Amino acid sequence: MTGTTMTSTPSRSRSVLRHCAAVAAAGAASLLLVACGGSGADSTGSGHGAHAKPSSVPATPGQHNAADAAFAQGMIPHHRQAVEMAELASTRAGSAEVKKLAEEIRKAQDPEIRTLSGWLTAWGEPVPAEGSGDHSTHGAGAAGMMSAQEMDGLKAASGGAFDTAFMELMIKHHEGAVAMARTEQAQGSFPAARTMAETIVSTQSAEIAHMNKLLGRS
């Protein structure tokens, strides 16, 4: 019995030691995993924080000034008249090039009317009414606007006569818009309005050059 006890004691001791070593190893591994997991959580948290920061900035319009309001209120009736002129070209123009140009003008300016109207509404500023008020607000020739007589003459023309009249009048109209847009660039403070003004200067100046070329002026 004594021999058996002496033989089994070292065996049990070795078993206990192996168990303790396994527990210690598992504990170390757990600590390592916790440490790594904590580092990963911090890293992930920082990553999300970096992405979330821009979205936390409210996407609200910036402050506007009197020049921004004047730009929107002046450009709306100006654009409306350009769209009215452009729509005449679909049935009266003789040149495919003029029809194409008129359609490009309509597609560019029609959406801008809605955008400008939305800004004025958001700012609590009056939106110009459609109709005769467009002409009376500006007066004949103001900012390149067509007079009632000029519009009537354009409506009565067709073919090559329409093409020439349309381009001559639209050049004057565009020059007025470019002047208004340059004023907004110099005096406005609303970023989106200044960006639109920059686009108007660029696109309409290019269209002026194109129409002058079609008229044989360059």
mmCIF file with all atom_site columns, C-alpha atoms in Angstrom:
data_model
loop_
_atom_site.group_PDB
_atom_site.id
_atom_site.type_symbol
_atom_site.label_atom_id
_atom_site.label_alt_id
_atom_site.label_comp_id
_atom_site.label_asym_id
_atom_site.label_entity_id
_atom_site.label_seq_id
_atom_site.pdbx_PDB_ins_code
_atom_site.Cartn_x
_atom_site.Cartn_y
_atom_site.Cartn_z
_atom_site.occupancy
_atom_site.B_iso_or_equiv
_atom_site.pdbx_formal_charge
_atom_site.auth_seq_id
_atom_site.auth_comp_id
_atom_site.auth_asym_id
_atom_site.auth_atom_id
_atom_site.pdbx_PDB_model_num
ATOM 1   C CA . MET A 1 1   ? 0.000   0.000  0.000   1.00 0.00 ? 1   MET A CA 1
ATOM 2   C CA . THR A 1 2   ? 2.860   2.323  0.906   1.00 0.00 ? 2   THR A CA 1
ATOM 3   C CA . GLY A 1 3   ? 4.614   1.659  -2.418  1.00 0.00 ? 3   GLY A CA 1
ATOM 4   C CA . THR A 1 4   ? 1.450   2.295  -4.315  1.00 0.00 ? 4   THR A CA 1
ATOM 5   C CA . THR A 1 5   ? 0.888   5.598  -2.516  1.00 0.00 ? 5   THR A CA 1
ATOM 6   C CA . MET A 1 6   ? 4.465   6.748  -3.130  1.00 0.00 ? 6   MET A CA 1
ATOM 7   C CA . THR A 1 7   ? 4.161   5.827  -6.832  1.00 0.00 ? 7   THR A CA 1
ATOM 8   C CA . SER A 1 8   ? 0.831   7.609  -7.424  1.00 0.00 ? 8   SER A CA 1
ATOM 9   C CA . THR A 1 9   ? 1.754   10.863 -5.599  1.00 0.00 ? 9   THR A CA 1
ATOM 10  C CA . PRO A 1 10  ? 4.334   12.016 -8.166  1.00 0.00 ? 10  PRO A CA 1
ATOM 11  C CA . SER A 1 11  ? 1.870   11.105 -10.930 1.00 0.00 ? 11  SER A CA 1
ATOM 12  C CA . ARG A 1 12  ? -0.851  13.238 -9.364  1.00 0.00 ? 12  ARG A CA 1
ATOM 13  C CA . SER A 1 13  ? 1.632   16.054 -8.828  1.00 0.00 ? 13  SER A CA 1
ATOM 14  C CA . ARG A 1 14  ? 2.634   15.989 -12.449 1.00 0.00 ? 14  ARG A CA 1
ATOM 15  C CA . SER A 1 15  ? -1.042  16.020 -13.455 1.00 0.00 ? 15  SER A CA 1
ATOM 16  C CA . VAL A 1 16  ? -1.747  19.000 -11.224 1.00 0.00 ? 16  VAL A CA 1
ATOM 17  C CA . LEU A 1 17  ? 1.284   20.839 -12.591 1.00 0.00 ? 17  LEU A CA 1
ATOM 18  C CA . ARG A 1 18  ? 0.178   20.190 -16.180 1.00 0.00 ? 18  ARG A CA 1
ATOM 19  C CA . HIS A 1 19  ? -3.327  21.470 -15.343 1.00 0.00 ? 19  HIS A CA 1
ATOM 20  C CA . CYS A 1 20  ? -1.950  24.602 -13.702 1.00 0.00 ? 20  CYS A CA 1
ATOM 21  C CA . ALA A 1 21  ? 0.308   25.240 -16.675 1.00 0.00 ? 21  ALA A CA 1
ATOM 22  C CA . ALA A 1 22  ? -2.640  24.880 -19.047 1.00 0.00 ? 22  ALA A CA 1
ATOM 23  C CA . VAL A 1 23  ? -4.732  27.264 -16.940 1.00 0.00 ? 23  VAL A CA 1
ATOM 24  C CA . ALA A 1 24  ? -1.885  29.768 -16.838 1.00 0.00 ? 24  ALA A CA 1
ATOM 25  C CA . ALA A 1 25  ? -1.419  29.530 -20.604 1.00 0.00 ? 25  ALA A CA 1
ATOM 26  C CA . ALA A 1 26  ? -5.134  29.988 -21.188 1.00 0.00 ? 26  ALA A CA 1
ATOM 27  C CA . GLY A 1 27  ? -5.154  32.940 -18.839 1.00 0.00 ? 27  GLY A CA 1
ATOM 28  C CA . ALA A 1 28  ? -2.253  34.543 -20.657 1.00 0.00 ? 28  ALA A CA 1
ATOM 29  C CA . ALA A 1 29  ? -3.952  33.975 -23.969 1.00 0.00 ? 29  ALA A CA 1
ATOM 30  C CA . SER A 1 30  ? -7.147  35.533 -22.632 1.00 0.00 ? 30  SER A CA 1
ATOM 31  C CA . LEU A 1 31  ? -5.246  38.552 -21.417 1.00 0.00 ? 31  LEU A CA 1
ATOM 32  C CA . LEU A 1 32  ? -3.576  38.850 -24.806 1.00 0.00 ? 32  LEU A CA 1
ATOM 33  C CA . LEU A 1 33  ? -6.912  38.620 -26.593 1.00 0.00 ? 33  LEU A CA 1
ATOM 34  C CA . VAL A 1 34  ? -8.461  41.238 -24.324 1.00 0.00 ? 34  VAL A CA 1
ATOM 35  C CA . ALA A 1 35  ? -5.539  43.543 -24.922 1.00 0.00 ? 35  ALA A CA 1
ATOM 36  C CA . CYS A 1 36  ? -5.740  43.074 -28.685 1.00 0.00 ? 36  CYS A CA 1
ATOM 37  C CA . GLY A 1 37  ? -9.500  43.401 -28.619 1.00 0.00 ? 37  GLY A CA 1
ATOM 38  C CA . GLY A 1 38  ? -9.264  46.641 -26.679 1.00 0.00 ? 38  GLY A CA 1
ATOM 39  C CA . SER A 1 39  ? -6.761  48.017 -29.158 1.00 0.00 ? 39  SER A CA 1
ATOM 40  C CA . GLY A 1 40  ? -8.966  47.002 -32.070 1.00 0.00 ? 40  GLY A CA 1
ATOM 41  C CA . ALA A 1 41  ? -12.023 48.605 -30.497 1.00 0.00 ? 41  ALA A CA 1
ATOM 42  C CA . ASP A 1 42  ? -10.127 51.847 -29.986 1.00 0.00 ? 42  ASP A CA 1
ATOM 43  C CA . SER A 1 43  ? -8.902  51.781 -33.563 1.00 0.00 ? 43  SER A CA 1
ATOM 44  C CA . THR A 1 44  ? -12.337 51.045 -34.920 1.00 0.00 ? 44  THR A CA 1
ATOM 45  C CA . GLY A 1 45  ? -13.863 53.719 -32.740 1.00 0.00 ? 45  GLY A CA 1
ATOM 46  C CA . SER A 1 46  ? -11.365 56.258 -34.004 1.00 0.00 ? 46  SER A CA 1
ATOM 47  C CA . GLY A 1 47  ? -12.137 55.239 -37.558 1.00 0.00 ? 47  GLY A CA 1
ATOM 48  C CA . HIS A 1 48  ? -15.866 55.716 -37.107 1.00 0.00 ? 48  HIS A CA 1
ATOM 49  C CA . GLY A 1 49  ? -15.265 58.993 -35.353 1.00 0.00 ? 49  GLY A CA 1
ATOM 50  C CA . ALA A 1 50  ? -13.220 60.249 -38.286 1.00 0.00 ? 50  ALA A CA 1
ATOM 51  C CA . HIS A 1 51  ? -15.993 59.347 -40.736 1.00 0.00 ? 51  HIS A CA 1
ATOM 52  C CA . ALA A 1 52  ? -18.774 60.622 -38.514 1.00 0.00 ? 52  ALA A CA 1
ATOM 53  C CA . LYS A 1 53  ? -17.246 64.049 -38.032 1.00 0.00 ? 53  LYS A CA 1
ATOM 54  C CA . PRO A 1 54  ? -18.129 65.432 -41.485 1.00 0.00 ? 54  PRO A CA 1
ATOM 55  C CA . SER A 1 55  ? -21.701 64.126 -41.244 1.00 0.00 ? 55  SER A CA 1
ATOM 56  C CA . SER A 1 56  ? -22.116 65.914 -37.921 1.00 0.00 ? 56  SER A CA 1
ATOM 57  C CA . VAL A 1 57  ? -21.693 69.239 -39.704 1.00 0.00 ? 57  VAL A CA 1
ATOM 58  C CA . PRO A 1 58  ? -25.244 70.379 -40.556 1.00 0.00 ? 58  PRO A CA 1
ATOM 59  C CA . ALA A 1 59  ? -25.862 70.736 -44.290 1.00 0.00 ? 59  ALA A CA 1
ATOM 60  C CA . THR A 1 60  ? -27.627 74.070 -43.947 1.00 0.00 ? 60  THR A CA 1
ATOM 61  C CA . PRO A 1 61  ? -27.301 76.995 -46.353 1.00 0.00 ? 61  PRO A CA 1
ATOM 62  C CA . GLY A 1 62  ? -24.855 79.687 -45.411 1.00 0.00 ? 62  GLY A CA 1
ATOM 63  C CA . GLN A 1 63  ? -25.721 83.277 -44.712 1.00 0.00 ? 63  GLN A CA 1
ATOM 64  C CA . HIS A 1 64  ? -26.917 85.342 -47.643 1.00 0.00 ? 64  HIS A CA 1
ATOM 65  C CA . ASN A 1 65  ? -26.745 89.089 -48.145 1.00 0.00 ? 65  ASN A CA 1
ATOM 66  C CA . ALA A 1 66  ? -28.664 91.698 -50.130 1.00 0.00 ? 66  ALA A CA 1
ATOM 67  C CA . ALA A 1 67  ? -26.569 91.028 -53.239 1.00 0.00 ? 67  ALA A CA 1
ATOM 68  C CA . ASP A 1 68  ? -27.538 87.332 -53.170 1.00 0.00 ? 68  ASP A CA 1
ATOM 69  C CA . ALA A 1 69  ? -31.231 88.193 -52.913 1.00 0.00 ? 69  ALA A CA 1
ATOM 70  C CA . ALA A 1 70  ? -30.950 90.763 -55.719 1.00 0.00 ? 70  ALA A CA 1
ATOM 71  C CA . PHE A 1 71  ? -29.114 88.237 -57.902 1.00 0.00 ? 71  PHE A CA 1
ATOM 72  C CA . ALA A 1 72  ? -31.833 85.601 -57.455 1.00 0.00 ? 72  ALA A CA 1
ATOM 73  C CA . GLN A 1 73  ? -34.703 88.055 -57.874 1.00 0.00 ? 73  GLN A CA 1
ATOM 74  C CA . GLY A 1 74  ? -33.147 89.541 -61.009 1.00 0.00 ? 74  GLY A CA 1
ATOM 75  C CA . MET A 1 75  ? -32.020 86.281 -62.595 1.00 0.00 ? 75  MET A CA 1
ATOM 76  C CA . ILE A 1 76  ? -35.386 84.509 -62.283 1.00 0.00 ? 76  ILE A CA 1
ATOM 77  C CA . PRO A 1 77  ? -37.317 86.765 -64.713 1.00 0.00 ? 77  PRO A CA 1
ATOM 78  C CA . HIS A 1 78  ? -34.188 87.032 -66.857 1.00 0.00 ? 78  HIS A CA 1
ATOM 79  C CA . HIS A 1 79  ? -34.005 83.254 -67.186 1.00 0.00 ? 79  HIS A CA 1
ATOM 80  C CA . ARG A 1 80  ? -37.758 82.991 -67.760 1.00 0.00 ? 80  ARG A CA 1
ATOM 81  C CA . GLN A 1 81  ? -37.494 85.272 -70.770 1.00 0.00 ? 81  GLN A CA 1
ATOM 82  C CA . ALA A 1 82  ? -34.522 83.325 -72.148 1.00 0.00 ? 82  ALA A CA 1
ATOM 83  C CA . VAL A 1 83  ? -36.515 80.091 -71.813 1.00 0.00 ? 83  VAL A CA 1
ATOM 84  C CA . GLU A 1 84  ? -39.476 81.738 -73.570 1.00 0.00 ? 84  GLU A CA 1
ATOM 85  C CA . MET A 1 85  ? -37.192 82.815 -76.421 1.00 0.00 ? 85  MET A CA 1
ATOM 86  C CA . ALA A 1 86  ? -35.595 79.357 -76.620 1.00 0.00 ? 86  ALA A CA 1
ATOM 87  C CA . GLU A 1 87  ? -38.965 77.611 -76.814 1.00 0.00 ? 87  GLU A CA 1
ATOM 88  C CA . LEU A 1 88  ? -39.853 79.646 -79.906 1.00 0.00 ? 88  LEU A CA 1
ATOM 89  C CA . ALA A 1 89  ? -36.886 78.138 -81.752 1.00 0.00 ? 89  ALA A CA 1
ATOM 90  C CA . SER A 1 90  ? -38.346 74.629 -81.801 1.00 0.00 ? 90  SER A CA 1
ATOM 91  C CA . THR A 1 91  ? -40.983 75.681 -84.366 1.00 0.00 ? 91  THR A CA 1
ATOM 92  C CA . ARG A 1 92  ? -39.538 78.846 -85.919 1.00 0.00 ? 92  ARG A CA 1
ATOM 93  C CA . ALA A 1 93  ? -35.780 78.346 -86.311 1.00 0.00 ? 93  ALA A CA 1
ATOM 94  C CA . GLY A 1 94  ? -34.494 77.449 -89.758 1.00 0.00 ? 94  GLY A CA 1
ATOM 95  C CA . SER A 1 95  ? -31.081 76.206 -88.627 1.00 0.00 ? 95  SER A CA 1
ATOM 96  C CA . ALA A 1 96  ? -30.566 72.933 -86.787 1.00 0.00 ? 96  ALA A CA 1
ATOM 97  C CA . GLU A 1 97  ? -27.635 74.588 -85.020 1.00 0.00 ? 97  GLU A CA 1
ATOM 98  C CA . VAL A 1 98  ? -29.874 77.343 -83.665 1.00 0.00 ? 98  VAL A CA 1
ATOM 99  C CA . LYS A 1 99  ? -32.462 74.800 -82.535 1.00 0.00 ? 99  LYS A CA 1
ATOM 100 C CA . LYS A 1 100 ? -29.768 72.842 -80.717 1.00 0.00 ? 100 LYS A CA 1
ATOM 101 C CA . LEU A 1 101 ? -28.391 75.967 -79.057 1.00 0.00 ? 101 LEU A CA 1
ATOM 102 C CA . ALA A 1 102 ? -31.871 77.072 -77.973 1.00 0.00 ? 102 ALA A CA 1
ATOM 103 C CA . GLU A 1 103 ? -32.569 73.661 -76.432 1.00 0.00 ? 103 GLU A CA 1
ATOM 104 C CA . GLU A 1 104 ? -29.290 73.783 -74.512 1.00 0.00 ? 104 GLU A CA 1
ATOM 105 C CA . ILE A 1 105 ? -30.213 77.221 -73.168 1.00 0.00 ? 105 ILE A CA 1
ATOM 106 C CA . ARG A 1 106 ? -33.634 75.977 -72.078 1.00 0.00 ? 106 ARG A CA 1
ATOM 107 C CA . LYS A 1 107 ? -32.234 72.884 -70.373 1.00 0.00 ? 107 LYS A CA 1
ATOM 108 C CA . ALA A 1 108 ? -29.638 74.916 -68.481 1.00 0.00 ? 108 ALA A CA 1
ATOM 109 C CA . GLN A 1 109 ? -31.793 77.812 -67.343 1.00 0.00 ? 109 GLN A CA 1
ATOM 110 C CA . ASP A 1 110 ? -35.097 76.139 -66.515 1.00 0.00 ? 110 ASP A CA 1
ATOM 111 C CA . PRO A 1 111 ? -33.663 74.164 -63.551 1.00 0.00 ? 111 PRO A CA 1
ATOM 112 C CA . GLU A 1 112 ? -31.801 77.255 -62.353 1.00 0.00 ? 112 GLU A CA 1
ATOM 113 C CA . ILE A 1 113 ? -35.121 79.124 -62.099 1.00 0.00 ? 113 ILE A CA 1
ATOM 114 C CA . ARG A 1 114 ? -36.365 76.475 -59.660 1.00 0.00 ? 114 ARG A CA 1
ATOM 115 C CA . THR A 1 115 ? -33.143 76.604 -57.674 1.00 0.00 ? 115 THR A CA 1
ATOM 116 C CA . LEU A 1 116 ? -33.192 80.396 -57.414 1.00 0.00 ? 116 LEU A CA 1
ATOM 117 C CA . SER A 1 117 ? -36.860 80.343 -56.378 1.00 0.00 ? 117 SER A CA 1
ATOM 118 C CA . GLY A 1 118 ? -36.058 77.785 -53.684 1.00 0.00 ? 118 GLY A CA 1
ATOM 119 C CA . TRP A 1 119 ? -33.309 79.971 -52.254 1.00 0.00 ? 119 TRP A CA 1
ATOM 120 C CA . LEU A 1 120 ? -35.581 83.002 -52.046 1.00 0.00 ? 120 LEU A CA 1
ATOM 121 C CA . THR A 1 121 ? -38.307 80.969 -50.345 1.00 0.00 ? 121 THR A CA 1
ATOM 122 C CA . ALA A 1 122 ? -35.801 79.596 -47.813 1.00 0.00 ? 122 ALA A CA 1
ATOM 123 C CA . TRP A 1 123 ? -34.516 83.117 -47.125 1.00 0.00 ? 123 TRP A CA 1
ATOM 124 C CA . GLY A 1 124 ? -38.014 84.528 -46.658 1.00 0.00 ? 124 GLY A CA 1
ATOM 125 C CA . GLU A 1 125 ? -37.528 86.786 -49.682 1.00 0.00 ? 125 GLU A CA 1
ATOM 126 C CA . PRO A 1 126 ? -40.252 87.402 -52.321 1.00 0.00 ? 126 PRO A CA 1
ATOM 127 C CA . VAL A 1 127 ? -40.082 85.309 -55.493 1.00 0.00 ? 127 VAL A CA 1
ATOM 128 C CA . PRO A 1 128 ? -40.802 87.331 -58.670 1.00 0.00 ? 128 PRO A CA 1
ATOM 129 C CA . ALA A 1 129 ? -44.234 86.553 -60.070 1.00 0.00 ? 129 ALA A CA 1
ATOM 130 C CA . GLU A 1 130 ? -44.541 85.136 -63.545 1.00 0.00 ? 130 GLU A CA 1
ATOM 131 C CA . GLY A 1 131 ? -46.074 87.156 -66.355 1.00 0.00 ? 131 GLY A CA 1
ATOM 132 C CA . SER A 1 132 ? -45.986 90.842 -67.172 1.00 0.00 ? 132 SER A CA 1
ATOM 133 C CA . GLY A 1 133 ? -44.215 91.645 -63.921 1.00 0.00 ? 133 GLY A CA 1
ATOM 134 C CA . ASP A 1 134 ? -41.062 90.136 -65.411 1.00 0.00 ? 134 ASP A CA 1
ATOM 135 C CA . HIS A 1 135 ? -40.815 92.955 -67.953 1.00 0.00 ? 135 HIS A CA 1
ATOM 136 C CA . SER A 1 136 ? -41.997 95.783 -65.725 1.00 0.00 ? 136 SER A CA 1
ATOM 137 C CA . THR A 1 137 ? -39.500 94.848 -63.028 1.00 0.00 ? 137 THR A CA 1
ATOM 138 C CA . HIS A 1 138 ? -36.570 95.281 -65.378 1.00 0.00 ? 138 HIS A CA 1
ATOM 139 C CA . GLY A 1 139 ? -37.880 97.682 -67.992 1.00 0.00 ? 139 GLY A CA 1
ATOM 140 C CA . ALA A 1 140 ? -36.997 97.514 -71.676 1.00 0.00 ? 140 ALA A CA 1
ATOM 141 C CA . GLY A 1 141 ? -33.312 96.872 -72.216 1.00 0.00 ? 141 GLY A CA 1
ATOM 142 C CA . ALA A 1 142 ? -32.470 96.469 -68.520 1.00 0.00 ? 142 ALA A CA 1
ATOM 143 C CA . ALA A 1 143 ? -29.856 93.722 -68.039 1.00 0.00 ? 143 ALA A CA 1
ATOM 144 C CA . GLY A 1 144 ? -30.344 92.748 -71.675 1.00 0.00 ? 144 GLY A CA 1
ATOM 145 C CA . MET A 1 145 ? -34.053 92.034 -71.276 1.00 0.00 ? 145 MET A CA 1
ATOM 146 C CA . MET A 1 146 ? -36.171 92.109 -74.437 1.00 0.00 ? 146 MET A CA 1
ATOM 147 C CA . SER A 1 147 ? -38.906 94.681 -74.763 1.00 0.00 ? 147 SER A CA 1
ATOM 148 C CA . ALA A 1 148 ? -42.451 93.571 -75.542 1.00 0.00 ? 148 ALA A CA 1
ATOM 149 C CA . GLN A 1 149 ? -41.968 94.830 -79.098 1.00 0.00 ? 149 GLN A CA 1
ATOM 150 C CA . GLU A 1 150 ? -38.770 92.821 -79.554 1.00 0.00 ? 150 GLU A CA 1
ATOM 151 C CA . MET A 1 151 ? -40.463 89.677 -78.250 1.00 0.00 ? 151 MET A CA 1
ATOM 152 C CA . ASP A 1 152 ? -43.413 90.222 -80.593 1.00 0.00 ? 152 ASP A CA 1
ATOM 153 C CA . GLY A 1 153 ? -41.028 90.650 -83.524 1.00 0.00 ? 153 GLY A CA 1
ATOM 154 C CA . LEU A 1 154 ? -39.232 87.416 -82.647 1.00 0.00 ? 154 LEU A CA 1
ATOM 155 C CA . LYS A 1 155 ? -42.531 85.541 -82.404 1.00 0.00 ? 155 LYS A CA 1
ATOM 156 C CA . ALA A 1 156 ? -43.515 86.783 -85.868 1.00 0.00 ? 156 ALA A CA 1
ATOM 157 C CA . ALA A 1 157 ? -40.246 85.697 -87.522 1.00 0.00 ? 157 ALA A CA 1
ATOM 158 C CA . SER A 1 158 ? -39.332 82.292 -88.935 1.00 0.00 ? 158 SER A CA 1
ATOM 159 C CA . GLY A 1 159 ? -36.555 80.554 -90.834 1.00 0.00 ? 159 GLY A CA 1
ATOM 160 C CA . GLY A 1 160 ? -33.335 82.465 -91.391 1.00 0.00 ? 160 GLY A CA 1
ATOM 161 C CA . ALA A 1 161 ? -34.869 85.744 -90.209 1.00 0.00 ? 161 ALA A CA 1
ATOM 162 C CA . PHE A 1 162 ? -35.733 84.120 -86.904 1.00 0.00 ? 162 PHE A CA 1
ATOM 163 C CA . ASP A 1 163 ? -32.258 82.630 -86.548 1.00 0.00 ? 163 ASP A CA 1
ATOM 164 C CA . THR A 1 164 ? -30.591 86.008 -86.993 1.00 0.00 ? 164 THR A CA 1
ATOM 165 C CA . ALA A 1 165 ? -32.994 87.845 -84.698 1.00 0.00 ? 165 ALA A CA 1
ATOM 166 C CA . PHE A 1 166 ? -32.828 85.116 -82.066 1.00 0.00 ? 166 PHE A CA 1
ATOM 167 C CA . MET A 1 167 ? -29.034 85.131 -81.886 1.00 0.00 ? 167 MET A CA 1
ATOM 168 C CA . GLU A 1 168 ? -28.733 88.922 -81.925 1.00 0.00 ? 168 GLU A CA 1
ATOM 169 C CA . LEU A 1 169 ? -31.269 89.278 -79.133 1.00 0.00 ? 169 LEU A CA 1
ATOM 170 C CA . MET A 1 170 ? -29.888 86.335 -77.148 1.00 0.00 ? 170 MET A CA 1
ATOM 171 C CA . ILE A 1 171 ? -26.360 87.741 -77.303 1.00 0.00 ? 171 ILE A CA 1
ATOM 172 C CA . LYS A 1 172 ? -27.625 90.956 -75.738 1.00 0.00 ? 172 LYS A CA 1
ATOM 173 C CA . HIS A 1 173 ? -29.637 88.908 -73.233 1.00 0.00 ? 173 HIS A CA 1
ATOM 174 C CA . HIS A 1 174 ? -26.618 86.788 -72.296 1.00 0.00 ? 174 HIS A CA 1
ATOM 175 C CA . GLU A 1 175 ? -24.425 89.856 -71.902 1.00 0.00 ? 175 GLU A CA 1
ATOM 176 C CA . GLY A 1 176 ? -26.913 91.187 -69.362 1.00 0.00 ? 176 GLY A CA 1
ATOM 177 C CA . ALA A 1 177 ? -26.876 87.869 -67.462 1.00 0.00 ? 177 ALA A CA 1
ATOM 178 C CA . VAL A 1 178 ? -23.079 87.784 -67.419 1.00 0.00 ? 178 VAL A CA 1
ATOM 179 C CA . ALA A 1 179 ? -22.998 91.321 -65.999 1.00 0.00 ? 179 ALA A CA 1
ATOM 180 C CA . MET A 1 180 ? -25.468 90.335 -63.267 1.00 0.00 ? 180 MET A CA 1
ATOM 181 C CA . ALA A 1 181 ? -23.458 87.206 -62.482 1.00 0.00 ? 181 ALA A CA 1
ATOM 182 C CA . ARG A 1 182 ? -20.213 89.173 -62.204 1.00 0.00 ? 182 ARG A CA 1
ATOM 183 C CA . THR A 1 183 ? -21.894 91.486 -59.693 1.00 0.00 ? 183 THR A CA 1
ATOM 184 C CA . GLU A 1 184 ? -22.895 88.441 -57.646 1.00 0.00 ? 184 GLU A CA 1
ATOM 185 C CA . GLN A 1 185 ? -19.344 87.118 -57.783 1.00 0.00 ? 185 GLN A CA 1
ATOM 186 C CA . ALA A 1 186 ? -18.019 90.448 -56.503 1.00 0.00 ? 186 ALA A CA 1
ATOM 187 C CA . GLN A 1 187 ? -20.651 91.236 -53.886 1.00 0.00 ? 187 GLN A CA 1
ATOM 188 C CA . GLY A 1 188 ? -22.523 88.039 -52.957 1.00 0.00 ? 188 GLY A CA 1
ATOM 189 C CA . SER A 1 189 ? -21.786 85.904 -49.915 1.00 0.00 ? 189 SER A CA 1
ATOM 190 C CA . PHE A 1 190 ? -23.930 82.785 -50.430 1.00 0.00 ? 190 PHE A CA 1
ATOM 191 C CA . PRO A 1 191 ? -21.532 80.088 -51.744 1.00 0.00 ? 191 PRO A CA 1
ATOM 192 C CA . ALA A 1 192 ? -24.046 78.275 -53.967 1.00 0.00 ? 192 ALA A CA 1
ATOM 193 C CA . ALA A 1 193 ? -25.179 81.534 -55.567 1.00 0.00 ? 193 ALA A CA 1
ATOM 194 C CA . ARG A 1 194 ? -21.588 82.515 -56.259 1.00 0.00 ? 194 ARG A CA 1
ATOM 195 C CA . THR A 1 195 ? -20.991 79.089 -57.831 1.00 0.00 ? 195 THR A CA 1
ATOM 196 C CA . MET A 1 196 ? -24.052 79.489 -60.050 1.00 0.00 ? 196 MET A CA 1
ATOM 197 C CA . ALA A 1 197 ? -22.838 82.948 -61.040 1.00 0.00 ? 197 ALA A CA 1
ATOM 198 C CA . GLU A 1 198 ? -19.485 81.476 -62.037 1.00 0.00 ? 198 GLU A CA 1
ATOM 199 C CA . THR A 1 199 ? -21.251 78.864 -64.175 1.00 0.00 ? 199 THR A CA 1
ATOM 200 C CA . ILE A 1 200 ? -23.402 81.524 -65.846 1.00 0.00 ? 200 ILE A CA 1
ATOM 201 C CA . VAL A 1 201 ? -20.348 83.625 -66.708 1.00 0.00 ? 201 VAL A CA 1
ATOM 202 C CA . SER A 1 202 ? -18.543 80.611 -68.167 1.00 0.00 ? 202 SER A CA 1
ATOM 203 C CA . THR A 1 203 ? -21.367 78.974 -70.142 1.00 0.00 ? 203 THR A CA 1
ATOM 204 C CA . GLN A 1 204 ? -23.067 82.096 -71.430 1.00 0.00 ? 204 GLN A CA 1
ATOM 205 C CA . SER A 1 205 ? -19.788 83.723 -72.467 1.00 0.00 ? 205 SER A CA 1
ATOM 206 C CA . ALA A 1 206 ? -19.058 80.579 -74.502 1.00 0.00 ? 206 ALA A CA 1
ATOM 207 C CA . GLU A 1 207 ? -22.537 80.721 -76.042 1.00 0.00 ? 207 GLU A CA 1
ATOM 208 C CA . ILE A 1 208 ? -22.050 84.386 -76.941 1.00 0.00 ? 208 ILE A CA 1
ATOM 209 C CA . ALA A 1 209 ? -18.829 83.487 -78.755 1.00 0.00 ? 209 ALA A CA 1
ATOM 210 C CA . HIS A 1 210 ? -20.597 80.606 -80.538 1.00 0.00 ? 210 HIS A CA 1
ATOM 211 C CA . MET A 1 211 ? -23.497 82.791 -81.680 1.00 0.00 ? 211 MET A CA 1
ATOM 212 C CA . ASN A 1 212 ? -21.133 85.499 -82.896 1.00 0.00 ? 212 ASN A CA 1
ATOM 213 C CA . LYS A 1 213 ? -19.371 82.838 -84.944 1.00 0.00 ? 213 LYS A CA 1
ATOM 214 C CA . LEU A 1 214 ? -22.651 81.620 -86.438 1.00 0.00 ? 214 LEU A CA 1
ATOM 215 C CA . LEU A 1 215 ? -23.486 85.218 -87.316 1.00 0.00 ? 215 LEU A CA 1
ATOM 216 C CA . GLY A 1 216 ? -20.120 85.555 -89.053 1.00 0.00 ? 216 GLY A CA 1
ATOM 217 C CA . ARG A 1 217 ? -18.826 88.109 -86.568 1.00 0.00 ? 217 ARG A CA 1
ATOM 218 C CA . SER A 1 218 ? -15.668 86.243 -85.680 1.00 0.00 ? 218 SER A CA 1
#
